[in-house]
PDB file of C-alpha atoms in Angstrom:
ATOM      1  CA  UNK A1070      61.859 -45.584 -20.289  1.00 36.00           C
ATOM      2  CA  UNK A1071      61.550 -46.108 -16.577  1.00 38.00           C
ATOM      3  CA  UNK A1072      61.596 -42.393 -15.927  1.00 37.00           C
ATOM      4  CA  UNK A1073      59.007 -41.708 -18.625  1.00 34.00           C
ATOM      5  CA  UNK A1074      56.681 -44.379 -17.194  1.00 38.00           C
ATOM      6  CA  UNK A1075      57.100 -42.951 -13.699  1.00 39.00           C
ATOM      7  CA  UNK A1076      56.335 -39.471 -14.949  1.00 40.00           C
ATOM      8  CA  UNK A1077      53.240 -40.710 -16.766  1.00 46.00           C
ATOM      9  CA  UNK A1078      52.038 -42.561 -13.679  1.00 44.00           C
ATOM     10  CA  UNK A1079      52.630 -39.466 -11.581  1.00 46.00           C
ATOM     11  CA  UNK A1080      50.648 -37.362 -14.029  1.00 47.00           C
ATOM     12  CA  UNK A1081      47.710 -39.761 -13.833  1.00 43.00           C
ATOM     13  CA  UNK A1082      47.922 -39.766 -10.057  1.00 42.00           C
ATOM     14  CA  UNK A1083      48.007 -35.990  -9.948  1.00 45.00           C
ATOM     15  CA  UNK A1084      44.986 -35.732 -12.214  1.00 46.00           C
ATOM     16  CA  UNK A1085      43.105 -38.210 -10.030  1.00 44.00           C
ATOM     17  CA  UNK A1086      44.013 -36.221  -6.939  1.00 41.00           C
ATOM     18  CA  UNK A1087      42.970 -32.967  -8.569  1.00 44.00           C
ATOM     19  CA  UNK A1088      39.665 -34.486  -9.644  1.00 42.00           C
ATOM     20  CA  UNK A1089      39.040 -35.732  -6.109  1.00 40.00           C
ATOM     21  CA  UNK A1090      39.955 -32.340  -4.674  1.00 40.00           C
ATOM     22  CA  UNK A1091      37.602 -30.576  -7.065  1.00 38.00           C
ATOM     23  CA  UNK A1092      34.797 -32.875  -5.965  1.00 40.00           C
ATOM     24  CA  UNK A1093      35.546 -32.190  -2.316  1.00 37.00           C
ATOM     25  CA  UNK A1094      35.908 -28.447  -2.746  1.00 37.00           C
ATOM     26  CA  UNK A1095      33.106 -27.785  -5.210  1.00 40.00           C
ATOM     27  CA  UNK A1096      30.585 -26.076  -2.958  1.00 44.00           C
ATOM     28  CA  UNK A1097      26.905 -25.749  -3.717  1.00 52.00           C
ATOM     29  CA  UNK A1098      26.496 -22.070  -2.882  1.00 65.00           C
ATOM     30  CA  UNK A1099      22.924 -22.713  -1.766  1.00 89.00           C
ATOM     31  CA  UNK A1100      23.616 -25.911   0.199  1.00 96.00           C
ATOM     32  CA  UNK A1101      27.301 -26.027   1.114  1.00 96.00           C
ATOM     33  CA  UNK A1102      26.665 -28.739   3.732  1.00 97.00           C
ATOM     34  CA  UNK A1103      26.134 -31.217   0.887  1.00 97.00           C
ATOM     35  CA  UNK A1104      29.837 -30.966   0.104  1.00 95.00           C
ATOM     36  CA  UNK A1105      32.150 -33.416   1.845  1.00 96.00           C
ATOM     37  CA  UNK A1106      34.647 -30.809   3.001  1.00 95.00           C
ATOM     38  CA  UNK A1107      37.311 -32.665   4.950  1.00 97.00           C
ATOM     39  CA  UNK A1108      41.103 -32.793   4.792  1.00 96.00           C
ATOM     40  CA  UNK A1109      41.341 -36.537   5.494  1.00 95.00           C
ATOM     41  CA  UNK A1110      38.047 -38.162   4.474  1.00 97.00           C
ATOM     42  CA  UNK A1111      37.635 -41.915   4.779  1.00 97.00           C
ATOM     43  CA  UNK A1112      36.271 -43.675   1.685  1.00 97.00           C
ATOM     44  CA  UNK A1113      33.004 -44.584   3.417  1.00 98.00           C
ATOM     45  CA  UNK A1114      32.200 -41.121   4.758  1.00 98.00           C
ATOM     46  CA  UNK A1115      29.358 -39.150   3.186  1.00 98.00           C
ATOM     47  CA  UNK A1116      28.177 -35.569   3.517  1.00 98.00           C
ATOM     48  CA  UNK A1117      25.062 -34.945   5.585  1.00 98.00           C
ATOM     49  CA  UNK A1118      21.868 -34.434   3.644  1.00 97.00           C
ATOM     50  CA  UNK A1119      18.927 -33.745   5.966  1.00 96.00           C
ATOM     51  CA  UNK A1120      16.503 -34.046   3.047  1.00 95.00           C
ATOM     52  CA  UNK A1121      17.302 -37.737   2.575  1.00 97.00           C
ATOM     53  CA  UNK A1122      18.843 -38.915   5.842  1.00 98.00           C
ATOM     54  CA  UNK A1123      16.045 -38.144   8.288  1.00 97.00           C
ATOM     55  CA  UNK A1124      13.388 -40.778   9.075  1.00 97.00           C
ATOM     56  CA  UNK A1125       9.757 -40.247   8.050  1.00 97.00           C
ATOM     57  CA  UNK A1126       7.534 -38.058  10.189  1.00 94.00           C
ATOM     58  CA  UNK A1127       6.014 -39.860  13.161  1.00 96.00           C
ATOM     59  CA  UNK A1128       2.277 -40.611  12.963  1.00 94.00           C
ATOM     60  CA  UNK A1129       0.012 -38.281  14.911  1.00 90.00           C
ATOM     61  CA  UNK A1130      -0.902 -41.156  17.245  1.00 94.00           C
ATOM     62  CA  UNK A1131       2.661 -41.289  18.587  1.00 96.00           C
ATOM     63  CA  UNK A1132       3.433 -39.076  21.544  1.00 97.00           C
ATOM     64  CA  UNK A1133       6.812 -37.394  21.312  1.00 98.00           C
ATOM     65  CA  UNK A1134       8.808 -34.316  22.253  1.00 98.00           C
ATOM     66  CA  UNK A1135      10.953 -32.358  19.840  1.00 98.00           C
ATOM     67  CA  UNK A1136      13.962 -30.638  21.367  1.00 98.00           C
ATOM     68  CA  UNK A1137      16.211 -28.062  19.731  1.00 98.00           C
ATOM     69  CA  UNK A1138      19.590 -26.673  20.732  1.00 98.00           C
ATOM     70  CA  UNK A1139      21.141 -23.529  19.301  1.00 98.00           C
ATOM     71  CA  UNK A1140      24.256 -21.645  20.299  1.00 97.00           C
ATOM     72  CA  UNK A1141      23.126 -18.167  19.282  1.00 97.00           C
ATOM     73  CA  UNK A1142      26.495 -16.502  20.027  1.00 95.00           C
ATOM     74  CA  UNK A1143      24.864 -13.444  21.532  1.00 96.00           C
ATOM     75  CA  UNK A1144      21.146 -12.691  21.384  1.00 97.00           C
ATOM     76  CA  UNK A1145      21.719  -8.993  20.824  1.00 96.00           C
ATOM     77  CA  UNK A1146      23.691  -9.670  17.645  1.00 96.00           C
ATOM     78  CA  UNK A1147      21.169 -12.236  16.425  1.00 97.00           C
ATOM     79  CA  UNK A1148      18.214  -9.955  17.081  1.00 96.00           C
ATOM     80  CA  UNK A1149      19.838  -7.208  15.010  1.00 95.00           C
ATOM     81  CA  UNK A1150      19.888  -9.624  12.071  1.00 95.00           C
ATOM     82  CA  UNK A1151      16.409 -11.030  12.674  1.00 95.00           C
ATOM     83  CA  UNK A1152      14.290 -10.202  15.716  1.00 94.00           C
ATOM     84  CA  UNK A1153      11.715 -12.836  14.662  1.00 96.00           C
ATOM     85  CA  UNK A1154      14.189 -15.730  14.539  1.00 96.00           C
ATOM     86  CA  UNK A1155      12.549 -17.728  17.325  1.00 97.00           C
ATOM     87  CA  UNK A1156       9.048 -17.381  15.889  1.00 97.00           C
ATOM     88  CA  UNK A1157      10.255 -18.409  12.436  1.00 97.00           C
ATOM     89  CA  UNK A1158      12.106 -21.410  13.830  1.00 97.00           C
ATOM     90  CA  UNK A1159       9.040 -22.424  15.835  1.00 98.00           C
ATOM     91  CA  UNK A1160       6.882 -22.184  12.701  1.00 97.00           C
ATOM     92  CA  UNK A1161       9.314 -24.392  10.787  1.00 97.00           C
ATOM     93  CA  UNK A1162      10.167 -26.928  13.461  1.00 97.00           C
ATOM     94  CA  UNK A1163       7.139 -26.963  15.787  1.00 97.00           C
ATOM     95  CA  UNK A1164       9.560 -27.775  18.574  1.00 98.00           C
ATOM     96  CA  UNK A1165       8.381 -28.328  22.125  1.00 98.00           C
ATOM     97  CA  UNK A1166      11.531 -27.075  23.821  1.00 98.00           C
ATOM     98  CA  UNK A1167      14.532 -25.085  22.650  1.00 98.00           C
ATOM     99  CA  UNK A1168      17.779 -24.667  24.557  1.00 98.00           C
ATOM    100  CA  UNK A1169      19.718 -21.508  23.764  1.00 98.00           C
ATOM    101  CA  UNK A1170      23.356 -21.221  24.714  1.00 96.00           C
ATOM    102  CA  UNK A1171      25.840 -18.352  24.768  1.00 95.00           C
ATOM    103  CA  UNK A1172      22.976 -15.878  25.102  1.00 96.00           C
ATOM    104  CA  UNK A1173      25.361 -13.216  26.511  1.00 95.00           C
ATOM    105  CA  UNK A1174      22.566 -11.481  28.420  1.00 96.00           C
ATOM    106  CA  UNK A1175      22.525  -9.710  31.756  1.00 95.00           C
ATOM    107  CA  UNK A1176      19.777 -10.344  34.285  1.00 94.00           C
ATOM    108  CA  UNK A1177      18.454  -6.787  33.984  1.00 95.00           C
ATOM    109  CA  UNK A1178      17.721  -7.410  30.273  1.00 94.00           C
ATOM    110  CA  UNK A1179      15.810 -10.665  30.615  1.00 95.00           C
ATOM    111  CA  UNK A1180      12.244  -9.438  30.966  1.00 93.00           C
ATOM    112  CA  UNK A1181      12.405  -7.079  27.997  1.00 94.00           C
ATOM    113  CA  UNK A1182      14.222  -9.462  25.655  1.00 94.00           C
ATOM    114  CA  UNK A1183      12.309 -12.617  26.553  1.00 94.00           C
ATOM    115  CA  UNK A1184       8.974 -10.857  26.098  1.00 94.00           C
ATOM    116  CA  UNK A1185      10.051  -9.595  22.671  1.00 95.00           C
ATOM    117  CA  UNK A1186      11.384 -12.833  21.168  1.00 96.00           C
ATOM    118  CA  UNK A1187       9.527 -15.737  22.819  1.00 97.00           C
ATOM    119  CA  UNK A1188       6.398 -16.820  20.869  1.00 97.00           C
ATOM    120  CA  UNK A1189       3.207 -16.639  22.979  1.00 96.00           C
ATOM    121  CA  UNK A1190       2.591 -20.405  22.944  1.00 97.00           C
ATOM    122  CA  UNK A1191       5.905 -20.965  24.737  1.00 98.00           C
ATOM    123  CA  UNK A1192       4.756 -19.880  28.164  1.00 97.00           C
ATOM    124  CA  UNK A1193       7.638 -21.332  30.140  1.00 98.00           C
ATOM    125  CA  UNK A1194      11.078 -19.806  29.777  1.00 97.00           C
ATOM    126  CA  UNK A1195      14.050 -20.023  32.092  1.00 98.00           C
ATOM    127  CA  UNK A1196      17.227 -17.970  31.836  1.00 97.00           C
ATOM    128  CA  UNK A1197      20.585 -18.288  33.536  1.00 96.00           C
ATOM    129  CA  UNK A1198      23.012 -15.379  33.227  1.00 94.00           C
ATOM    130  CA  UNK A1199      26.618 -15.033  34.226  1.00 90.00           C
ATOM    131  CA  UNK A1200      27.162 -12.962  37.343  1.00 89.00           C
ATOM    132  CA  UNK A1201      30.906 -13.563  37.227  1.00 87.00           C
ATOM    133  CA  UNK A1202      31.290 -11.866  33.844  1.00 87.00           C
ATOM    134  CA  UNK A1203      28.030 -10.088  32.943  1.00 87.00           C
ATOM    135  CA  UNK A1204      27.235 -10.235  29.245  1.00 88.00           C
ATOM    136  CA  UNK A1205      29.097 -13.482  28.595  1.00 89.00           C
ATOM    137  CA  UNK A1206      28.032 -17.131  28.498  1.00 90.00           C
ATOM    138  CA  UNK A1207      24.443 -17.682  29.522  1.00 94.00           C
ATOM    139  CA  UNK A1208      21.835 -20.359  28.819  1.00 96.00           C
ATOM    140  CA  UNK A1209      18.075 -20.536  28.393  1.00 97.00           C
ATOM    141  CA  UNK A1210      15.292 -23.095  28.099  1.00 98.00           C
ATOM    142  CA  UNK A1211      12.122 -22.010  26.296  1.00 98.00           C
ATOM    143  CA  UNK A1212       9.259 -24.520  26.427  1.00 98.00           C
ATOM    144  CA  UNK A1213       5.575 -24.887  25.704  1.00 97.00           C
ATOM    145  CA  UNK A1214       5.536 -27.877  28.076  1.00 98.00           C
ATOM    146  CA  UNK A1215       5.694 -26.924  31.732  1.00 98.00           C
ATOM    147  CA  UNK A1216       8.586 -28.690  33.470  1.00 98.00           C
ATOM    148  CA  UNK A1217       8.007 -30.476  36.745  1.00 98.00           C
ATOM    149  CA  UNK A1218      10.966 -28.626  38.243  1.00 98.00           C
ATOM    150  CA  UNK A1219      13.840 -26.370  37.191  1.00 98.00           C
ATOM    151  CA  UNK A1220      17.293 -26.020  38.723  1.00 97.00           C
ATOM    152  CA  UNK A1221      19.983 -23.484  37.905  1.00 96.00           C
ATOM    153  CA  UNK A1222      23.611 -24.547  38.032  1.00 93.00           C
ATOM    154  CA  UNK A1223      25.215 -27.774  39.227  1.00 88.00           C
ATOM    155  CA  UNK A1224      25.683 -27.031  42.903  1.00 83.00           C
ATOM    156  CA  UNK A1225      29.301 -25.966  42.315  1.00 79.00           C
ATOM    157  CA  UNK A1226      29.503 -22.284  43.238  1.00 73.00           C
ATOM    158  CA  UNK A1227      32.610 -21.433  41.228  1.00 74.00           C
ATOM    159  CA  UNK A1228      30.905 -22.675  38.049  1.00 75.00           C
ATOM    160  CA  UNK A1229      27.301 -21.796  38.834  1.00 80.00           C
ATOM    161  CA  UNK A1230      28.036 -18.066  38.820  1.00 84.00           C
ATOM    162  CA  UNK A1231      28.914 -18.381  35.116  1.00 84.00           C
ATOM    163  CA  UNK A1232      25.280 -19.157  34.195  1.00 87.00           C
ATOM    164  CA  UNK A1233      26.144 -22.127  32.009  1.00 89.00           C
ATOM    165  CA  UNK A1234      23.713 -24.845  33.140  1.00 95.00           C
ATOM    166  CA  UNK A1235      19.937 -25.145  33.521  1.00 97.00           C
ATOM    167  CA  UNK A1236      18.199 -28.434  34.342  1.00 98.00           C
ATOM    168  CA  UNK A1237      14.507 -28.955  33.580  1.00 98.00           C
ATOM    169  CA  UNK A1238      12.708 -32.080  34.773  1.00 98.00           C
ATOM    170  CA  UNK A1239      10.028 -33.488  32.474  1.00 98.00           C
ATOM    171  CA  UNK A1240       7.897 -36.597  32.893  1.00 97.00           C
ATOM    172  CA  UNK A1241      10.195 -38.935  30.969  1.00 97.00           C
ATOM    173  CA  UNK A1242      13.629 -37.360  31.390  1.00 98.00           C
ATOM    174  CA  UNK A1243      15.766 -34.540  32.678  1.00 98.00           C
ATOM    175  CA  UNK A1244      16.919 -31.964  30.137  1.00 98.00           C
ATOM    176  CA  UNK A1245      20.236 -30.292  30.902  1.00 98.00           C
ATOM    177  CA  UNK A1246      21.008 -27.200  28.820  1.00 97.00           C
ATOM    178  CA  UNK A1247      24.693 -26.438  29.050  1.00 94.00           C
ATOM    179  CA  UNK A1248      27.532 -24.467  27.586  1.00 90.00           C
ATOM    180  CA  UNK A1249      31.107 -25.617  28.200  1.00 84.00           C
ATOM    181  CA  UNK A1250      33.290 -22.643  27.323  1.00 71.00           C
ATOM    182  CA  UNK A1251      36.536 -22.777  25.413  1.00 62.00           C
ATOM    183  CA  UNK A1252      38.658 -23.483  28.488  1.00 53.00           C
ATOM    184  CA  UNK A1253      40.880 -25.769  26.418  1.00 43.00           C
ATOM    185  CA  UNK A1254      42.417 -22.798  24.635  1.00 50.00           C
ATOM    186  CA  UNK A1255      43.364 -21.249  27.943  1.00 49.00           C
ATOM    187  CA  UNK A1256      44.602 -24.553  29.336  1.00 43.00           C
ATOM    188  CA  UNK A1257      46.866 -25.006  26.342  1.00 42.00           C
ATOM    189  CA  UNK A1258      48.118 -21.450  26.741  1.00 41.00           C
ATOM    190  CA  UNK A1259      48.768 -21.956  30.447  1.00 36.00           C
ATOM    191  CA  UNK A1260      50.380 -25.359  29.946  1.00 41.00           C
ATOM    192  CA  UNK A1261      47.693 -27.131  32.006  1.00 42.00           C
ATOM    193  CA  UNK A1262      46.143 -30.473  31.113  1.00 43.00           C
ATOM    194  CA  UNK A1263      42.877 -30.725  33.042  1.00 47.00           C
ATOM    195  CA  UNK A1264      39.664 -28.813  33.581  1.00 53.00           C
ATOM    196  CA  UNK A1265      37.068 -29.790  36.177  1.00 57.00           C
ATOM    197  CA  UNK A1266      34.018 -28.497  34.320  1.00 59.00           C
ATOM    198  CA  UNK A1267      33.555 -31.764  32.441  1.00 68.00           C
ATOM    199  CA  UNK A1268      33.719 -33.953  35.581  1.00 81.00           C
ATOM    200  CA  UNK A1269      31.399 -31.561  37.466  1.00 87.00           C
ATOM    201  CA  UNK A1270      28.839 -31.585  34.659  1.00 92.00           C
ATOM    202  CA  UNK A1271      29.099 -35.337  34.208  1.00 93.00           C
ATOM    203  CA  UNK A1272      28.657 -35.909  37.930  1.00 94.00           C
ATOM    204  CA  UNK A1273      25.595 -33.642  37.930  1.00 95.00           C
ATOM    205  CA  UNK A1274      24.087 -35.683  35.092  1.00 96.00           C
ATOM    206  CA  UNK A1275      24.886 -39.017  36.777  1.00 97.00           C
ATOM    207  CA  UNK A1276      23.160 -37.838  39.965  1.00 97.00           C
ATOM    208  CA  UNK A1277      20.057 -36.930  37.965  1.00 98.00           C
ATOM    209  CA  UNK A1278      20.198 -40.268  36.200  1.00 98.00           C
ATOM    210  CA  UNK A1279      19.578 -42.071  39.489  1.00 97.00           C
ATOM    211  CA  UNK A1280      15.972 -40.864  39.224  1.00 98.00           C
ATOM    212  CA  UNK A1281      15.308 -40.841  35.462  1.00 98.00           C
ATOM    213  CA  UNK A1282      17.165 -40.650  32.117  1.00 98.00           C
ATOM    214  CA  UNK A1283      19.043 -37.502  31.122  1.00 98.00           C
ATOM    215  CA  UNK A1284      19.376 -35.587  27.874  1.00 98.00           C
ATOM    216  CA  UNK A1285      22.189 -33.069  27.617  1.00 98.00           C
ATOM    217  CA  UNK A1286      21.868 -30.276  25.056  1.00 98.00           C
ATOM    218  CA  UNK A1287      24.866 -28.029  24.707  1.00 96.00           C
ATOM    219  CA  UNK A1288      28.005 -26.752  23.065  1.00 94.00           C
ATOM    220  CA  UNK A1289      30.976 -28.767  24.376  1.00 92.00           C
ATOM    221  CA  UNK A1290      33.620 -26.723  22.533  1.00 90.00           C
ATOM    222  CA  UNK A1291      35.199 -30.025  21.546  1.00 92.00           C
ATOM    223  CA  UNK A1292      35.119 -32.023  18.325  1.00 94.00           C
ATOM    224  CA  UNK A1293      35.054 -35.638  19.443  1.00 95.00           C
ATOM    225  CA  UNK A1294      36.737 -37.380  16.525  1.00 97.00           C
ATOM    226  CA  UNK A1295      38.409 -36.719  13.176  1.00 97.00           C
ATOM    227  CA  UNK A1296      35.088 -37.020  11.375  1.00 98.00           C
ATOM    228  CA  UNK A1297      33.796 -34.092  13.455  1.00 98.00           C
ATOM    229  CA  UNK A1298      36.296 -31.472  12.285  1.00 97.00           C
ATOM    230  CA  UNK A1299      37.103 -30.488   8.715  1.00 96.00           C
ATOM    231  CA  UNK A1300      40.826 -30.135   9.390  1.00 95.00           C
ATOM    232  CA  UNK A1301      41.930 -32.652  12.023  1.00 95.00           C
ATOM    233  CA  UNK A1302      45.570 -31.858  11.263  1.00 91.00           C
ATOM    234  CA  UNK A1303      45.242 -28.242  12.349  1.00 81.00           C
ATOM    235  CA  UNK A1304      46.287 -27.005  15.780  1.00 72.00           C
ATOM    236  CA  UNK A1305      42.976 -26.433  17.534  1.00 79.00           C
ATOM    237  CA  UNK A1306      42.437 -26.191  21.288  1.00 77.00           C
ATOM    238  CA  UNK A1307      39.094 -28.004  21.080  1.00 83.00           C
ATOM    239  CA  UNK A1308      40.703 -30.933  19.280  1.00 90.00           C
ATOM    240  CA  UNK A1309      43.615 -31.594  21.616  1.00 86.00           C
ATOM    241  CA  UNK A1310      44.174 -35.079  22.976  1.00 87.00           C
ATOM    242  CA  UNK A1311      43.268 -33.755  26.435  1.00 85.00           C
ATOM    243  CA  UNK A1312      39.957 -32.225  25.309  1.00 86.00           C
ATOM    244  CA  UNK A1313      38.889 -35.310  23.386  1.00 91.00           C
ATOM    245  CA  UNK A1314      39.931 -37.695  26.139  1.00 91.00           C
ATOM    246  CA  UNK A1315      38.010 -35.690  28.738  1.00 89.00           C
ATOM    247  CA  UNK A1316      34.872 -35.738  26.583  1.00 92.00           C
ATOM    248  CA  UNK A1317      35.142 -39.487  26.025  1.00 95.00           C
ATOM    249  CA  UNK A1318      35.938 -40.317  29.645  1.00 94.00           C
ATOM    250  CA  UNK A1319      33.401 -38.066  31.339  1.00 93.00           C
ATOM    251  CA  UNK A1320      30.509 -38.595  28.955  1.00 95.00           C
ATOM    252  CA  UNK A1321      30.791 -41.235  26.220  1.00 97.00           C
ATOM    253  CA  UNK A1322      32.377 -43.837  28.494  1.00 96.00           C
ATOM    254  CA  UNK A1323      30.196 -42.806  31.404  1.00 96.00           C
ATOM    255  CA  UNK A1324      26.841 -43.914  30.042  1.00 97.00           C
ATOM    256  CA  UNK A1325      25.916 -41.047  27.690  1.00 98.00           C
ATOM    257  CA  UNK A1326      25.446 -41.520  23.952  1.00 98.00           C
ATOM    258  CA  UNK A1327      26.192 -39.034  21.181  1.00 98.00           C
ATOM    259  CA  UNK A1328      22.785 -39.373  19.514  1.00 98.00           C
ATOM    260  CA  UNK A1329      23.744 -37.955  16.122  1.00 98.00           C
ATOM    261  CA  UNK A1330      26.858 -40.100  15.772  1.00 98.00           C
ATOM    262  CA  UNK A1331      24.886 -43.148  16.921  1.00 98.00           C
ATOM    263  CA  UNK A1332      22.337 -42.549  14.161  1.00 98.00           C
ATOM    264  CA  UNK A1333      24.894 -41.487  11.541  1.00 98.00           C
ATOM    265  CA  UNK A1334      28.241 -43.197  12.225  1.00 98.00           C
ATOM    266  CA  UNK A1335      29.788 -42.302   8.845  1.00 98.00           C
ATOM    267  CA  UNK A1336      28.160 -38.965   8.123  1.00 98.00           C
ATOM    268  CA  UNK A1337      30.151 -35.723   8.018  1.00 98.00           C
ATOM    269  CA  UNK A1338      28.355 -32.643   9.276  1.00 98.00           C
ATOM    270  CA  UNK A1339      29.269 -29.577  11.252  1.00 98.00           C
ATOM    271  CA  UNK A1340      27.409 -27.292  13.638  1.00 98.00           C
ATOM    272  CA  UNK A1341      29.958 -24.478  13.924  1.00 97.00           C
ATOM    273  CA  UNK A1342      31.816 -22.535  11.248  1.00 96.00           C
ATOM    274  CA  UNK A1343      34.199 -19.705  12.236  1.00 93.00           C
ATOM    275  CA  UNK A1344      33.154 -16.370  10.792  1.00 92.00           C
ATOM    276  CA  UNK A1345      36.598 -15.780   9.318  1.00 85.00           C
ATOM    277  CA  UNK A1346      37.686 -16.895   5.838  1.00 83.00           C
ATOM    278  CA  UNK A1347      34.213 -17.740   4.570  1.00 92.00           C
ATOM    279  CA  UNK A1348      34.284 -21.051   6.441  1.00 95.00           C
ATOM    280  CA  UNK A1349      30.540 -21.629   6.244  1.00 96.00           C
ATOM    281  CA  UNK A1350      30.403 -21.135   2.491  1.00 95.00           C
ATOM    282  CA  UNK A1351      33.182 -23.727   2.163  1.00 95.00           C
ATOM    283  CA  UNK A1352      31.594 -25.988   4.786  1.00 96.00           C
ATOM    284  CA  UNK A1353      34.827 -25.904   6.768  1.00 95.00           C
ATOM    285  CA  UNK A1354      33.707 -26.415  10.332  1.00 96.00           C
ATOM    286  CA  UNK A1355      33.349 -28.373  13.536  1.00 96.00           C
ATOM    287  CA  UNK A1356      30.646 -30.489  15.143  1.00 98.00           C
ATOM    288  CA  UNK A1357      30.732 -29.228  18.711  1.00 96.00           C
ATOM    289  CA  UNK A1358      27.014 -28.958  19.600  1.00 97.00           C
ATOM    290  CA  UNK A1359      25.790 -32.219  21.081  1.00 98.00           C
ATOM    291  CA  UNK A1360      22.586 -33.893  22.120  1.00 98.00           C
ATOM    292  CA  UNK A1361      23.691 -36.632  24.509  1.00 98.00           C
ATOM    293  CA  UNK A1362      21.300 -39.212  25.936  1.00 98.00           C
ATOM    294  CA  UNK A1363      21.383 -41.722  28.751  1.00 98.00           C
ATOM    295  CA  UNK A1364      21.847 -45.202  27.323  1.00 98.00           C
ATOM    296  CA  UNK A1365      18.534 -46.245  28.852  1.00 97.00           C
ATOM    297  CA  UNK A1366      16.650 -43.687  26.775  1.00 98.00           C
ATOM    298  CA  UNK A1367      18.184 -44.571  23.417  1.00 98.00           C
ATOM    299  CA  UNK A1368      15.330 -46.900  22.433  1.00 97.00           C
ATOM    300  CA  UNK A1369      13.072 -43.823  22.508  1.00 98.00           C
ATOM    301  CA  UNK A1370      15.329 -41.582  20.409  1.00 98.00           C
ATOM    302  CA  UNK A1371      13.682 -41.391  17.011  1.00 98.00           C
ATOM    303  CA  UNK A1372      15.763 -38.770  15.240  1.00 98.00           C
ATOM    304  CA  UNK A1373      18.875 -36.714  15.896  1.00 98.00           C
ATOM    305  CA  UNK A1374      19.495 -34.117  13.231  1.00 98.00           C
ATOM    306  CA  UNK A1375      21.207 -30.887  12.192  1.00 98.00           C
ATOM    307  CA  UNK A1376      19.740 -27.734  10.601  1.00 98.00           C
ATOM    308  CA  UNK A1377      22.760 -26.364   8.676  1.00 98.00           C
ATOM    309  CA  UNK A1378      20.492 -24.107   6.611  1.00 97.00           C
ATOM    310  CA  UNK A1379      19.532 -21.902   9.561  1.00 97.00           C
ATOM    311  CA  UNK A1380      21.622 -18.731   9.630  1.00 96.00           C
ATOM    312  CA  UNK A1381      22.120 -15.967  12.175  1.00 96.00           C
ATOM    313  CA  UNK A1382      24.926 -17.388  14.296  1.00 97.00           C
ATOM    314  CA  UNK A1383      28.252 -19.076  13.641  1.00 96.00           C
ATOM    315  CA  UNK A1384      26.515 -22.201  14.980  1.00 97.00           C
ATOM    316  CA  UNK A1385      23.386 -23.850  13.589  1.00 98.00           C
ATOM    317  CA  UNK A1386      20.531 -25.536  15.480  1.00 98.00           C
ATOM    318  CA  UNK A1387      20.515 -29.271  16.165  1.00 98.00           C
ATOM    319  CA  UNK A1388      17.429 -31.291  17.019  1.00 98.00           C
ATOM    320  CA  UNK A1389      16.226 -34.418  18.776  1.00 98.00           C
ATOM    321  CA  UNK A1390      12.901 -36.241  18.623  1.00 98.00           C
ATOM    322  CA  UNK A1391      12.114 -38.402  21.653  1.00 98.00           C
ATOM    323  CA  UNK A1392       9.219 -40.832  21.705  1.00 98.00           C
ATOM    324  CA  UNK A1393       7.414 -40.698  25.048  1.00 97.00           C
ATOM    325  CA  UNK A1394       6.216 -43.589  27.130  1.00 84.00           C
ATOM    326  CA  UNK A1395       4.280 -41.570  29.677  1.00 65.00           C
ATOM    327  CA  UNK A1396       0.577 -40.894  29.137  1.00 53.00           C
TER     328      UNK A1396
END
């Protein structure tokens, strides 16, 4: 009798588990981001739904700036898929500034490519290319608002030649567009534990912060917590204890706030899906693209959001709406 009861209980448990798994793995082919795809979900986590989780549109009387970030994973590849991607995104989002990372351009290509993809109302564009490894890395800021000043790099020559940081000063804040490459994979392979790019970038942001608040927009190549990666049990360089600790120490514990996680503490969403194995269709991904804000600016952050429906790269755009105090 005892064995039969145990078997029956096990059967019920297995059916419950299978039902739960079906719910987690049943993907809406049109909106896979609505599926809570996670190997170890907590009971109170929910899948991100931008249609219901974003605040109402601000009234026209409120002055604000809308910022976008997108790791395009190579502009040449993206332009082959859709050479009007920036115009279409501008028509949909009406953003004021967009930060592009991993542009993979060379300086000799900038004039031709920027003139072909930048919409005419965005008269101010700034590009930083890698001179260390031409055709890799690279960042850009495209804006219809003229910055007060623009700086390339962080003042650290060994990093600045990689073209990974641009800083634009606006009236209310500094905007730092950055791309932290996947050094963690190499560190793991080499048996090292530290990388000085995080401290250098953090120090650059803290120096700026002495004058006015800072917003960082960039791919950190690190998922901060278990909620930010669909398979936290996998062996991933960007989810090592060292990578996560560096991100927390240099940024989150150093006065910078993860705006999306602050707004959505229990929401599961990703911004990067590897091309292999149909990861995007299964919503099996990482949240590695961040919009960080100085703590002093958080009262002006109105919305931090993700656009998982935008295709063209293995990353999707993320956005931030900042209410302005300046006239």
